[in-house]
Short mmCIF file of C-alpha atoms and ligand atoms in Angstrom, two decimals:
data_model
loop_
_atom_site.label_atom_id
_atom_site.label_comp_id
_atom_site.label_asym_id
_atom_site.label_seq_id
_atom_site.Cartn_x
_atom_site.Cartn_y
_atom_site.Cartn_z
CA MET A 1 216.71 -60.15 -9.25
CA ASN A 2 215.70 -59.79 -12.91
CA PRO A 3 215.37 -63.01 -14.88
CA VAL A 4 218.12 -63.95 -17.32
CA ARG A 5 216.71 -63.48 -20.84
CA VAL A 6 217.57 -66.09 -23.42
CA GLY A 7 217.11 -66.04 -27.19
CA VAL A 8 217.04 -69.44 -28.90
CA ILE A 9 218.04 -69.67 -32.56
CA GLY A 10 216.73 -72.96 -33.96
CA LEU A 11 213.70 -74.86 -32.67
CA GLY A 12 214.40 -78.29 -34.15
CA THR A 13 215.41 -81.42 -32.21
CA VAL A 14 217.80 -79.72 -29.76
CA GLY A 15 216.09 -76.31 -29.70
CA GLY A 16 212.72 -77.94 -29.02
CA GLY A 17 214.23 -80.14 -26.30
CA THR A 18 215.87 -77.09 -24.72
CA VAL A 19 212.57 -75.18 -24.55
CA ASN A 20 210.87 -78.20 -22.97
CA VAL A 21 213.56 -78.79 -20.34
CA LEU A 22 213.83 -75.10 -19.42
CA ARG A 23 210.05 -74.89 -18.99
CA ARG A 24 209.57 -78.19 -17.14
CA ASN A 25 212.42 -77.67 -14.68
CA ALA A 26 212.11 -73.87 -14.36
CA GLY A 27 211.75 -73.91 -10.58
CA GLU A 28 214.75 -76.09 -9.86
CA ILE A 29 216.82 -74.29 -12.50
CA ALA A 30 216.11 -70.92 -10.84
CA ARG A 31 217.16 -72.35 -7.47
CA ARG A 32 220.43 -73.55 -9.01
CA ALA A 33 221.18 -70.45 -11.05
CA GLY A 34 220.12 -67.96 -8.39
CA ARG A 35 217.81 -66.28 -10.93
CA SER A 36 215.00 -67.43 -13.14
CA ILE A 37 215.84 -68.08 -16.77
CA VAL A 38 213.27 -67.25 -19.45
CA ILE A 39 213.25 -67.68 -23.20
CA THR A 40 211.97 -64.39 -24.52
CA LYS A 41 212.51 -64.88 -28.24
CA ALA A 42 213.12 -67.81 -30.59
CA SER A 43 213.65 -68.32 -34.30
CA ALA A 44 213.09 -71.02 -36.90
CA ARG A 45 212.77 -70.95 -40.68
CA ASP A 46 209.18 -72.05 -41.07
CA PHE A 47 206.60 -71.87 -38.28
CA ARG A 48 204.06 -73.88 -40.27
CA ARG A 49 206.05 -76.98 -39.26
CA ASP A 50 205.07 -79.08 -36.24
CA ARG A 51 207.26 -78.40 -33.19
CA ILE A 52 208.12 -80.74 -30.33
CA CYS A 53 207.88 -77.80 -27.92
CA ASP A 54 205.28 -75.33 -26.71
CA THR A 55 206.22 -71.81 -27.84
CA LYS A 56 203.58 -70.01 -25.75
CA ASP A 57 204.84 -66.67 -24.35
CA ILE A 58 207.90 -66.73 -26.62
CA GLU A 59 208.19 -64.08 -29.32
CA LEU A 60 208.80 -65.93 -32.57
CA THR A 61 210.71 -64.72 -35.60
CA THR A 62 212.05 -66.16 -38.84
CA ASP A 63 214.97 -63.73 -38.66
CA PRO A 64 217.72 -65.13 -36.39
CA PHE A 65 219.65 -61.85 -36.63
CA ALA A 66 216.73 -60.18 -34.79
CA ILE A 67 217.74 -62.28 -31.78
CA VAL A 68 221.44 -61.40 -31.76
CA SER A 69 220.67 -57.70 -32.12
CA ASP A 70 217.94 -57.62 -29.46
CA PRO A 71 219.30 -55.44 -26.61
CA ASP A 72 217.07 -57.21 -24.08
CA ILE A 73 218.64 -60.64 -24.62
CA ASP A 74 221.50 -61.70 -22.32
CA ILE A 75 222.33 -65.15 -23.72
CA VAL A 76 222.05 -66.29 -27.34
CA VAL A 77 221.61 -70.04 -27.79
CA GLU A 78 222.64 -71.13 -31.29
CA LEU A 79 221.00 -74.42 -32.28
CA ILE A 80 220.76 -74.32 -36.06
CA GLY A 81 224.04 -76.13 -36.83
CA GLY A 82 226.45 -75.83 -39.75
CA GLU A 83 228.95 -73.07 -40.46
CA SER A 84 226.81 -70.40 -42.09
CA PRO A 85 224.88 -68.45 -40.91
CA ALA A 86 225.78 -69.90 -37.48
CA GLU A 87 229.23 -68.31 -37.52
CA GLU A 88 227.94 -64.84 -38.49
CA LEU A 89 225.23 -65.09 -35.83
CA VAL A 90 227.65 -66.12 -33.08
CA VAL A 91 230.22 -63.49 -34.05
CA GLN A 92 227.56 -60.77 -34.11
CA ALA A 93 226.16 -61.90 -30.78
CA ILE A 94 229.64 -61.72 -29.21
CA LYS A 95 230.25 -58.30 -30.73
CA GLN A 96 226.97 -57.16 -29.17
CA GLY A 97 228.37 -58.28 -25.79
CA LYS A 98 226.11 -61.32 -25.49
CA HIS A 99 227.10 -64.67 -24.04
CA VAL A 100 226.64 -67.62 -26.37
CA VAL A 101 225.67 -71.24 -25.81
CA THR A 102 225.97 -73.60 -28.77
CA ALA A 103 225.70 -77.31 -29.57
CA ASN A 104 227.47 -76.76 -32.88
CA LYS A 105 230.62 -78.89 -33.00
CA ALA A 106 231.36 -78.04 -36.64
CA LEU A 107 231.39 -74.35 -35.75
CA ILE A 108 233.65 -74.81 -32.71
CA ALA A 109 236.03 -77.29 -34.37
CA LEU A 110 236.47 -75.12 -37.48
CA HIS A 111 236.15 -71.57 -36.15
CA GLY A 112 236.54 -71.94 -32.38
CA ASN A 113 240.06 -70.44 -32.17
CA GLU A 114 238.84 -67.12 -33.63
CA ILE A 115 235.49 -67.23 -31.81
CA PHE A 116 237.12 -67.75 -28.39
CA SER A 117 239.67 -65.07 -29.02
CA LEU A 118 236.92 -62.59 -29.94
CA ALA A 119 234.82 -63.68 -26.94
CA SER A 120 237.77 -63.15 -24.57
CA ARG A 121 238.33 -59.65 -25.96
CA GLN A 122 234.63 -58.88 -25.50
CA GLY A 123 234.55 -60.42 -22.01
CA VAL A 124 231.77 -62.89 -22.85
CA MET A 125 231.45 -66.66 -22.53
CA VAL A 126 230.93 -69.15 -25.32
CA ALA A 127 229.76 -72.44 -23.81
CA PHE A 128 229.65 -75.63 -25.89
CA GLU A 129 229.09 -78.66 -23.63
CA ALA A 130 226.40 -80.07 -25.96
CA ALA A 131 228.82 -80.05 -28.89
CA VAL A 132 230.51 -83.25 -27.70
CA ALA A 133 228.78 -86.49 -26.73
CA GLY A 134 225.26 -85.09 -26.33
CA GLY A 135 224.20 -85.26 -22.69
CA ILE A 136 227.51 -86.43 -21.20
CA PRO A 137 229.19 -83.53 -19.36
CA ILE A 138 232.58 -84.47 -20.80
CA ILE A 139 233.78 -80.92 -21.44
CA LYS A 140 233.22 -80.01 -17.81
CA ALA A 141 234.81 -83.25 -16.64
CA ILE A 142 238.00 -82.71 -18.63
CA ARG A 143 238.21 -78.94 -18.29
CA GLU A 144 237.47 -78.79 -14.57
CA GLY A 145 237.18 -82.22 -12.92
CA LEU A 146 240.48 -83.53 -14.32
CA SER A 147 242.39 -80.25 -14.40
CA GLY A 148 245.00 -81.49 -11.89
CA ASN A 149 246.08 -84.30 -14.23
CA HIS A 150 248.56 -84.65 -17.02
CA LEU A 151 246.16 -86.26 -19.52
CA GLU A 152 247.76 -89.08 -21.50
CA TRP A 153 245.05 -90.26 -23.87
CA LEU A 154 241.35 -90.36 -24.46
CA ALA A 155 239.26 -92.65 -26.65
CA GLY A 156 235.56 -92.47 -27.19
CA ILE A 157 232.47 -93.50 -29.04
CA ILE A 158 231.44 -89.96 -29.88
CA ASN A 159 228.91 -90.35 -32.66
CA GLY A 160 225.52 -91.67 -31.57
CA THR A 161 224.23 -92.30 -35.09
CA GLY A 162 227.26 -94.40 -35.99
CA ASN A 163 227.04 -96.44 -32.81
CA PHE A 164 223.31 -96.96 -33.33
CA ILE A 165 224.00 -98.28 -36.85
CA LEU A 166 226.83 -100.62 -35.79
CA THR A 167 224.75 -101.96 -32.89
CA GLU A 168 221.70 -102.68 -35.02
CA MET A 169 223.89 -104.36 -37.67
CA ARG A 170 225.54 -106.57 -35.05
CA GLU A 171 222.53 -107.40 -32.90
CA LYS A 172 219.77 -107.63 -35.48
CA GLY A 173 221.62 -108.09 -38.75
CA ARG A 174 219.89 -104.97 -40.08
CA ASP A 175 220.89 -103.18 -43.22
CA PHE A 176 223.11 -100.07 -42.98
CA ALA A 177 220.88 -97.74 -45.04
CA GLU A 178 217.70 -98.75 -43.22
CA VAL A 179 219.20 -98.06 -39.76
CA LEU A 180 220.62 -94.73 -40.90
CA SER A 181 217.16 -93.69 -42.06
CA GLU A 182 215.75 -94.60 -38.63
CA ALA A 183 218.50 -92.54 -36.91
CA GLN A 184 217.47 -89.58 -39.08
CA ASP A 185 213.80 -90.03 -38.09
CA LEU A 186 214.81 -90.11 -34.42
CA GLY A 187 216.63 -86.77 -34.81
CA TYR A 188 220.11 -88.23 -34.08
CA ALA A 189 221.75 -87.63 -37.46
CA GLU A 190 223.29 -84.41 -38.75
CA VAL A 191 221.53 -82.46 -41.53
CA ASP A 192 224.09 -84.08 -43.84
CA PRO A 193 224.23 -87.67 -42.50
CA THR A 194 227.49 -88.35 -44.33
CA PHE A 195 229.03 -86.34 -41.47
CA ASP A 196 227.93 -89.15 -39.14
CA VAL A 197 228.90 -92.12 -41.28
CA GLU A 198 232.16 -90.77 -42.74
CA GLY A 199 233.65 -89.72 -39.40
CA ILE A 200 233.39 -85.94 -39.91
CA ASP A 201 231.10 -85.35 -36.92
CA ALA A 202 233.32 -87.51 -34.69
CA ALA A 203 236.38 -85.61 -35.97
CA HIS A 204 234.74 -82.29 -35.03
CA LYS A 205 234.21 -83.62 -31.51
CA LEU A 206 237.67 -85.15 -31.22
CA THR A 207 239.21 -81.83 -32.27
CA ILE A 208 237.46 -80.18 -29.33
CA LEU A 209 238.30 -82.93 -26.83
CA ALA A 210 241.99 -82.99 -27.80
CA SER A 211 242.24 -79.25 -27.49
CA ILE A 212 240.89 -79.12 -23.96
CA ALA A 213 242.74 -82.28 -22.90
CA PHE A 214 246.19 -81.29 -24.14
CA GLY A 215 246.02 -77.50 -24.28
CA ILE A 216 246.51 -77.27 -28.05
CA PRO A 217 244.67 -75.06 -30.56
CA LEU A 218 241.68 -76.56 -32.40
CA GLN A 219 243.08 -78.34 -35.48
CA PHE A 220 240.30 -80.16 -37.34
CA ASP A 221 242.30 -80.40 -40.57
CA LYS A 222 244.95 -82.56 -38.82
CA VAL A 223 242.51 -85.27 -37.71
CA TYR A 224 242.68 -88.55 -39.62
CA LYS A 225 239.09 -89.37 -40.61
CA GLU A 226 237.59 -92.69 -41.55
CA GLY A 227 233.90 -93.58 -41.14
CA ILE A 228 231.82 -96.75 -40.81
CA SER A 229 230.34 -96.83 -44.29
CA ARG A 230 232.61 -99.66 -45.47
CA ILE A 231 232.09 -101.93 -42.44
CA THR A 232 230.26 -105.07 -43.50
CA ARG A 233 228.19 -107.51 -41.50
CA SER A 234 230.86 -110.16 -42.11
CA ASP A 235 233.55 -107.94 -40.53
CA VAL A 236 231.29 -107.51 -37.51
CA ALA A 237 230.80 -111.30 -37.31
CA TYR A 238 234.50 -112.18 -37.77
CA ALA A 239 235.50 -109.63 -35.13
CA GLU A 240 233.03 -111.23 -32.75
CA GLU A 241 234.44 -114.69 -33.46
CA LEU A 242 237.86 -113.37 -32.43
CA GLY A 243 236.51 -111.82 -29.20
CA TYR A 244 236.21 -108.22 -30.41
CA ARG A 245 233.55 -105.63 -31.15
CA ILE A 246 233.83 -103.04 -33.90
CA LYS A 247 233.21 -99.52 -32.63
CA HIS A 248 233.79 -96.17 -34.27
CA LEU A 249 236.34 -94.51 -31.99
CA GLY A 250 237.90 -91.09 -31.72
CA VAL A 251 241.39 -91.44 -30.29
CA ALA A 252 243.69 -88.65 -29.07
CA ARG A 253 246.97 -89.77 -27.59
CA ARG A 254 250.04 -87.91 -26.42
CA THR A 255 253.27 -89.62 -27.52
CA SER A 256 256.90 -88.54 -27.16
CA LYS A 257 256.85 -87.35 -30.80
CA GLY A 258 253.51 -85.57 -30.90
CA ILE A 259 249.79 -86.08 -30.66
CA GLU A 260 247.78 -88.75 -32.44
CA LEU A 261 244.38 -87.50 -33.60
CA ARG A 262 242.27 -90.05 -35.41
CA VAL A 263 238.73 -91.31 -35.88
CA HIS A 264 238.14 -94.72 -37.44
CA PRO A 265 236.36 -98.02 -36.93
CA THR A 266 238.25 -99.96 -34.28
CA LEU A 267 238.28 -103.51 -32.95
CA ILE A 268 238.07 -103.42 -29.14
CA PRO A 269 238.28 -106.52 -26.90
CA GLU A 270 234.67 -107.37 -26.02
CA ARG A 271 235.46 -107.48 -22.29
CA ARG A 272 236.17 -103.72 -22.20
CA LEU A 273 233.24 -101.71 -20.86
CA ILE A 274 233.35 -99.38 -23.84
CA ALA A 275 232.94 -102.33 -26.23
CA ASN A 276 229.52 -102.87 -24.65
CA VAL A 277 228.24 -99.34 -25.20
CA ASN A 278 225.35 -99.79 -27.61
CA GLY A 279 222.72 -97.91 -29.55
CA VAL A 280 222.82 -94.12 -29.46
CA MET A 281 224.85 -94.18 -26.24
CA ASN A 282 228.31 -92.59 -26.21
CA ALA A 283 231.23 -93.27 -23.87
CA ILE A 284 234.64 -91.72 -23.46
CA VAL A 285 237.63 -93.14 -21.57
CA VAL A 286 240.03 -90.44 -20.37
CA LYS A 287 243.37 -91.46 -18.88
CA GLY A 288 245.09 -89.06 -16.51
CA ASP A 289 248.41 -89.61 -14.73
CA ALA A 290 246.91 -89.07 -11.29
CA VAL A 291 243.40 -90.46 -11.61
CA GLY A 292 244.13 -93.36 -14.00
CA PRO A 293 241.45 -94.34 -16.53
CA THR A 294 237.99 -92.80 -16.09
CA LEU A 295 234.86 -93.59 -18.11
CA TYR A 296 231.96 -91.29 -18.99
CA TYR A 297 228.77 -92.78 -20.41
CA GLY A 298 225.39 -91.48 -21.54
CA ALA A 299 223.12 -90.60 -24.44
CA GLY A 300 225.14 -89.11 -27.28
CA ALA A 301 222.26 -87.56 -29.23
CA GLY A 302 218.55 -86.83 -29.07
CA ALA A 303 216.39 -83.89 -28.00
CA GLU A 304 216.41 -83.93 -24.21
CA PRO A 305 219.81 -85.55 -23.55
CA THR A 306 221.38 -82.79 -25.65
CA ALA A 307 219.12 -80.17 -24.07
CA SER A 308 220.44 -81.32 -20.69
CA ALA A 309 223.90 -80.10 -21.72
CA VAL A 310 222.58 -76.91 -23.35
CA VAL A 311 220.60 -75.98 -20.24
CA ALA A 312 223.57 -76.73 -17.96
CA ASP A 313 225.60 -74.28 -20.03
CA ILE A 314 222.85 -71.65 -19.80
CA ILE A 315 222.85 -72.06 -16.00
CA ASP A 316 226.67 -71.80 -15.90
CA VAL A 317 226.55 -68.60 -17.91
CA ALA A 318 223.71 -67.22 -15.78
CA ARG A 319 225.75 -67.84 -12.63
CA THR A 320 228.79 -66.05 -14.00
CA LEU A 321 226.97 -63.07 -15.54
CA THR A 322 228.18 -60.87 -12.75
CA SER A 323 231.63 -62.42 -12.23
CA ASP A 324 234.94 -60.96 -13.35
CA PRO A 325 235.80 -62.34 -16.87
CA GLU A 326 239.43 -62.91 -15.80
CA ASN A 327 238.33 -65.48 -13.25
CA ARG A 328 236.24 -67.67 -15.55
CA VAL A 329 237.29 -71.16 -16.65
CA PRO A 330 239.19 -70.65 -19.96
CA HIS A 331 237.25 -71.71 -23.06
CA LEU A 332 239.83 -74.33 -24.02
CA ALA A 333 240.71 -75.30 -20.43
CA PHE A 334 244.23 -73.80 -20.61
CA GLN A 335 244.91 -70.06 -20.50
CA ALA A 336 244.78 -68.66 -24.05
CA ASP A 337 248.44 -67.54 -23.91
CA ALA A 338 249.57 -70.92 -22.60
CA LEU A 339 248.53 -73.17 -25.48
CA SER A 340 251.17 -75.66 -26.63
CA ASP A 341 252.55 -76.05 -30.18
CA ILE A 342 253.20 -79.79 -29.78
CA PRO A 343 252.68 -81.22 -33.31
CA VAL A 344 249.90 -83.53 -34.44
CA LEU A 345 251.45 -86.70 -35.88
CA PRO A 346 250.83 -87.73 -39.49
CA MET A 347 248.92 -91.02 -39.66
CA ASP A 348 252.02 -92.79 -41.06
CA GLU A 349 253.65 -92.39 -37.65
CA VAL A 350 250.77 -93.84 -35.67
CA GLU A 351 251.28 -97.33 -34.25
CA THR A 352 248.37 -99.76 -33.80
CA SER A 353 247.57 -103.41 -34.29
CA TYR A 354 245.31 -104.45 -37.16
CA TYR A 355 242.50 -106.70 -38.30
CA LEU A 356 243.05 -107.72 -41.93
CA ARG A 357 240.53 -109.49 -44.16
CA LEU A 358 241.48 -110.67 -47.59
CA SER A 359 240.16 -112.97 -50.21
CA ALA A 360 242.84 -115.53 -51.16
CA GLU A 361 243.01 -118.29 -53.73
CA ASP A 362 242.41 -121.75 -52.28
CA ARG A 363 245.76 -123.43 -53.07
CA PRO A 364 249.04 -124.33 -51.31
CA GLY A 365 251.63 -121.61 -50.69
CA VAL A 366 249.21 -118.68 -50.67
CA LEU A 367 249.35 -118.11 -46.93
CA ALA A 368 253.13 -118.54 -46.98
CA ASP A 369 253.41 -115.65 -49.48
CA ILE A 370 251.26 -113.45 -47.26
CA ALA A 371 253.20 -114.40 -44.12
CA ARG A 372 256.50 -113.66 -45.91
CA ILE A 373 255.40 -110.14 -46.88
CA LEU A 374 254.25 -109.43 -43.34
CA ALA A 375 257.52 -110.79 -41.90
CA ASN A 376 259.55 -108.62 -44.31
CA HIS A 377 257.80 -105.62 -42.76
CA ASN A 378 258.35 -106.88 -39.20
CA ILE A 379 254.63 -107.46 -38.74
CA SER A 380 253.81 -110.45 -36.59
CA ILE A 381 250.50 -112.26 -36.76
CA GLU A 382 248.61 -112.68 -33.50
CA ALA A 383 245.66 -114.73 -34.78
CA LEU A 384 244.49 -116.15 -38.10
CA ILE A 385 241.23 -117.63 -39.32
CA GLN A 386 240.86 -119.23 -42.71
CA LYS A 387 237.27 -119.89 -43.78
CA GLU A 388 235.90 -122.44 -46.22
CA PRO A 389 235.35 -120.97 -49.69
CA LEU A 390 231.69 -120.34 -50.48
CA GLU A 391 230.02 -122.89 -52.74
CA GLY A 392 231.36 -122.62 -56.30
CA GLU A 393 234.03 -120.01 -55.37
CA SER A 394 237.77 -120.43 -55.77
CA HIS A 395 238.67 -117.77 -53.16
CA LEU A 396 238.37 -118.03 -49.41
CA PRO A 397 238.28 -115.35 -46.72
CA VAL A 398 241.41 -115.09 -44.55
CA ILE A 399 241.20 -112.99 -41.40
CA MET A 400 244.30 -111.99 -39.45
CA LEU A 401 245.04 -109.98 -36.33
CA THR A 402 248.51 -108.45 -36.15
CA HIS A 403 250.71 -107.08 -33.39
CA ARG A 404 251.41 -103.34 -33.26
CA VAL A 405 253.06 -101.80 -36.29
CA PHE A 406 253.53 -98.31 -37.70
CA GLU A 407 250.83 -97.34 -40.20
CA ARG A 408 253.52 -96.69 -42.84
CA GLU A 409 254.77 -100.32 -42.63
CA MET A 410 251.23 -101.67 -42.79
CA ASN A 411 250.43 -99.53 -45.84
CA ASN A 412 253.51 -100.90 -47.63
CA ALA A 413 252.72 -104.49 -46.68
CA VAL A 414 249.08 -104.16 -47.79
CA THR A 415 250.16 -102.71 -51.15
CA GLU A 416 252.51 -105.67 -51.70
CA MET A 417 249.90 -108.25 -50.66
CA GLU A 418 247.28 -106.71 -52.94
CA LYS A 419 249.69 -107.23 -55.85
CA LEU A 420 249.90 -111.00 -55.26
CA PRO A 421 248.09 -112.80 -58.09
CA THR A 422 246.57 -115.11 -55.48
CA VAL A 423 244.90 -112.25 -53.57
CA ASN A 424 241.58 -111.11 -54.94
CA GLY A 425 240.62 -107.44 -54.72
CA LEU A 426 241.43 -105.00 -51.94
CA ILE A 427 242.40 -105.98 -48.41
CA LYS A 428 240.11 -104.73 -45.66
CA ARG A 429 241.95 -103.44 -42.63
CA ILE A 430 240.56 -102.13 -39.37
CA ARG A 431 242.75 -100.77 -36.60
CA MET A 432 242.64 -102.34 -33.13
CA GLU A 433 243.00 -100.77 -29.70
CA ALA A 434 243.48 -102.71 -26.48
CA LEU A 435 242.51 -99.65 -24.38
CA ARG A 436 244.31 -101.01 -21.34
P1 LIG B 1 217.43 -79.55 -36.54
O1 LIG B 1 217.62 -79.65 -38.01
O2 LIG B 1 216.49 -80.47 -35.88
O3 LIG B 1 217.02 -78.05 -36.15
C1 LIG B 1 217.62 -76.94 -36.72
C2 LIG B 1 216.80 -75.71 -36.42
O4 LIG B 1 217.44 -74.57 -36.97
C3 LIG B 1 215.40 -75.74 -37.04
O5 LIG B 1 214.48 -75.13 -36.16
C4 LIG B 1 215.54 -74.91 -38.31
O6 LIG B 1 214.34 -74.24 -38.65
C5 LIG B 1 216.59 -73.90 -37.90
N1 LIG B 1 217.47 -73.53 -39.01
C6 LIG B 1 218.18 -74.35 -39.80
N2 LIG B 1 218.89 -73.64 -40.70
C7 LIG B 1 218.62 -72.35 -40.48
C8 LIG B 1 219.02 -71.14 -41.09
N3 LIG B 1 219.86 -71.14 -42.12
N4 LIG B 1 218.54 -69.98 -40.59
C9 LIG B 1 217.69 -69.98 -39.55
N5 LIG B 1 217.27 -71.10 -38.92
C10 LIG B 1 217.72 -72.27 -39.39
O7 LIG B 1 218.90 -79.69 -35.91
P2 LIG B 1 219.29 -80.28 -34.48
O8 LIG B 1 218.43 -79.69 -33.45
O9 LIG B 1 219.40 -81.77 -34.57
O10 LIG B 1 220.79 -79.74 -34.34
C11 LIG B 1 221.08 -78.43 -33.93
C12 LIG B 1 222.54 -78.36 -33.52
O11 LIG B 1 222.77 -79.23 -32.42
C13 LIG B 1 223.55 -78.79 -34.59
O12 LIG B 1 224.70 -78.03 -34.47
C14 LIG B 1 223.83 -80.23 -34.22
O13 LIG B 1 225.08 -80.67 -34.68
C15 LIG B 1 223.83 -80.12 -32.72
N6 LIG B 1 223.58 -81.37 -32.00
C16 LIG B 1 222.51 -82.14 -32.35
C17 LIG B 1 222.23 -83.27 -31.62
C18 LIG B 1 221.07 -84.13 -31.93
O14 LIG B 1 220.90 -85.17 -31.30
N7 LIG B 1 220.23 -83.79 -32.90
C19 LIG B 1 223.08 -83.67 -30.48
C20 LIG B 1 224.17 -82.75 -30.20
C21 LIG B 1 224.39 -81.66 -30.95
P3 LIG B 1 213.01 -75.09 -39.09
O15 LIG B 1 212.63 -75.86 -37.87
O16 LIG B 1 212.00 -74.10 -39.46
O17 LIG B 1 213.48 -75.98 -40.21
N1 LIG B 2 224.71 -86.53 -35.17
C1 LIG B 2 225.31 -86.54 -33.89
C2 LIG B 2 225.46 -87.95 -33.40
C3 LIG B 2 224.49 -85.74 -32.92
O1 LIG B 2 224.79 -88.84 -33.94
O2 LIG B 2 226.26 -88.21 -32.50
C4 LIG B 2 225.15 -85.60 -31.57
O3 LIG B 2 226.27 -84.80 -31.63
#
């Protein structure tokens, strides 16, 4: 049988890793796919740069459109990232009848609905396992392995850069900016690293996970997004004192009123497995009605872990090249005409417990005022730590954990507490999840 011919657009961290894995494991891959898979053409912007891969026997071009229009290429692998020109390249490839593999979560989260619809009309596959959680086969697990379940919720550490930063801050007391720079050098971070630290990248991934878990269209604009850039070393230390770890979580939960979609720093009890997922590792807990909670763990970024997912997708596509398009696994797990219009809840209607840190004046009655405001909003305090004021300071840090409360109530209570003359500055709040 003829080999499957692949064109790779982008030879950076993931593209380079993909070339290396496809070359190194060519024999085993051919035995799995039933045909050999060869990269015939690849593109990058500037071939004077050092590459992590050997490009021998690959035709190189600086024009990525030469790959999508090449009639001899069966599968286009898009690994440049971002929206443009990635979207134009993918759309053109599909229109040319080519199958597409991509690691581009921004592209899928923002344009996936249209891309999948076009791909279905053209009878081609668009595979995107590497777009979520690097090397963890979470798309396959949810879309196929758990397809008998009514999925209730999922929660995951889905940004490797963010987890690497939080881990280094907690374990080594390192500075945020310094660790981010190391994550960039290691190839973990996005081209624009604010995507990693402000929760945008995690929101792209959560959009995709929620869609395949609940059978809803991709709705990136409805995700509540908060990153890790305002987490301080003292928050990490206070959380630890209370028996918690701070992790950046993506949470998608089905409730009777709609679906919660949110990414934010979260206190998790330290005894939970996911609280102990460190460095660039990712982990996702998925709760199904039949299977109960399941946990998926592995490297969330980096050249070869991500290439592992890209190559698995290439093999999947190679296997189905000759199969009837009607019988393929749907792109978003559910049949395209069976997607649900269940609403995504506004953040005000989300219920969680909270960690609060405030700076209060060191005199009698201050805590009583705070407790009164919380009580007026039906917010009960689960734990409280009051620290000594620092030398020469009149304010002391107060840290509280609350029971569950609607976000709206907490917002109102925080606004009132911040107006107290005895409270200094803004109140820091971090949501908590028990993940039982
Ligand atoms: P890199 O920046 O390392 O590589 C990007 C590649 O695309 C480079 O070869 C670059 O060329 C080429 N390129 C960039 N812009 C253009 C353009 N406008 N036209 C043509 N070629 C272009 O990115 P990554 O490999 O890290 O990421 C690729 C994709 O994989 C992204 O979607 C990312 O989100 C995703 N991803 C990344 C992971 C990781 O760990 N890095 C993990 C999971 C997903 P040149 O080399 O000449 O600059
Ligand atoms: N920048 C991303 C991360 C790459 O750090 O998780 C993997 O998607």
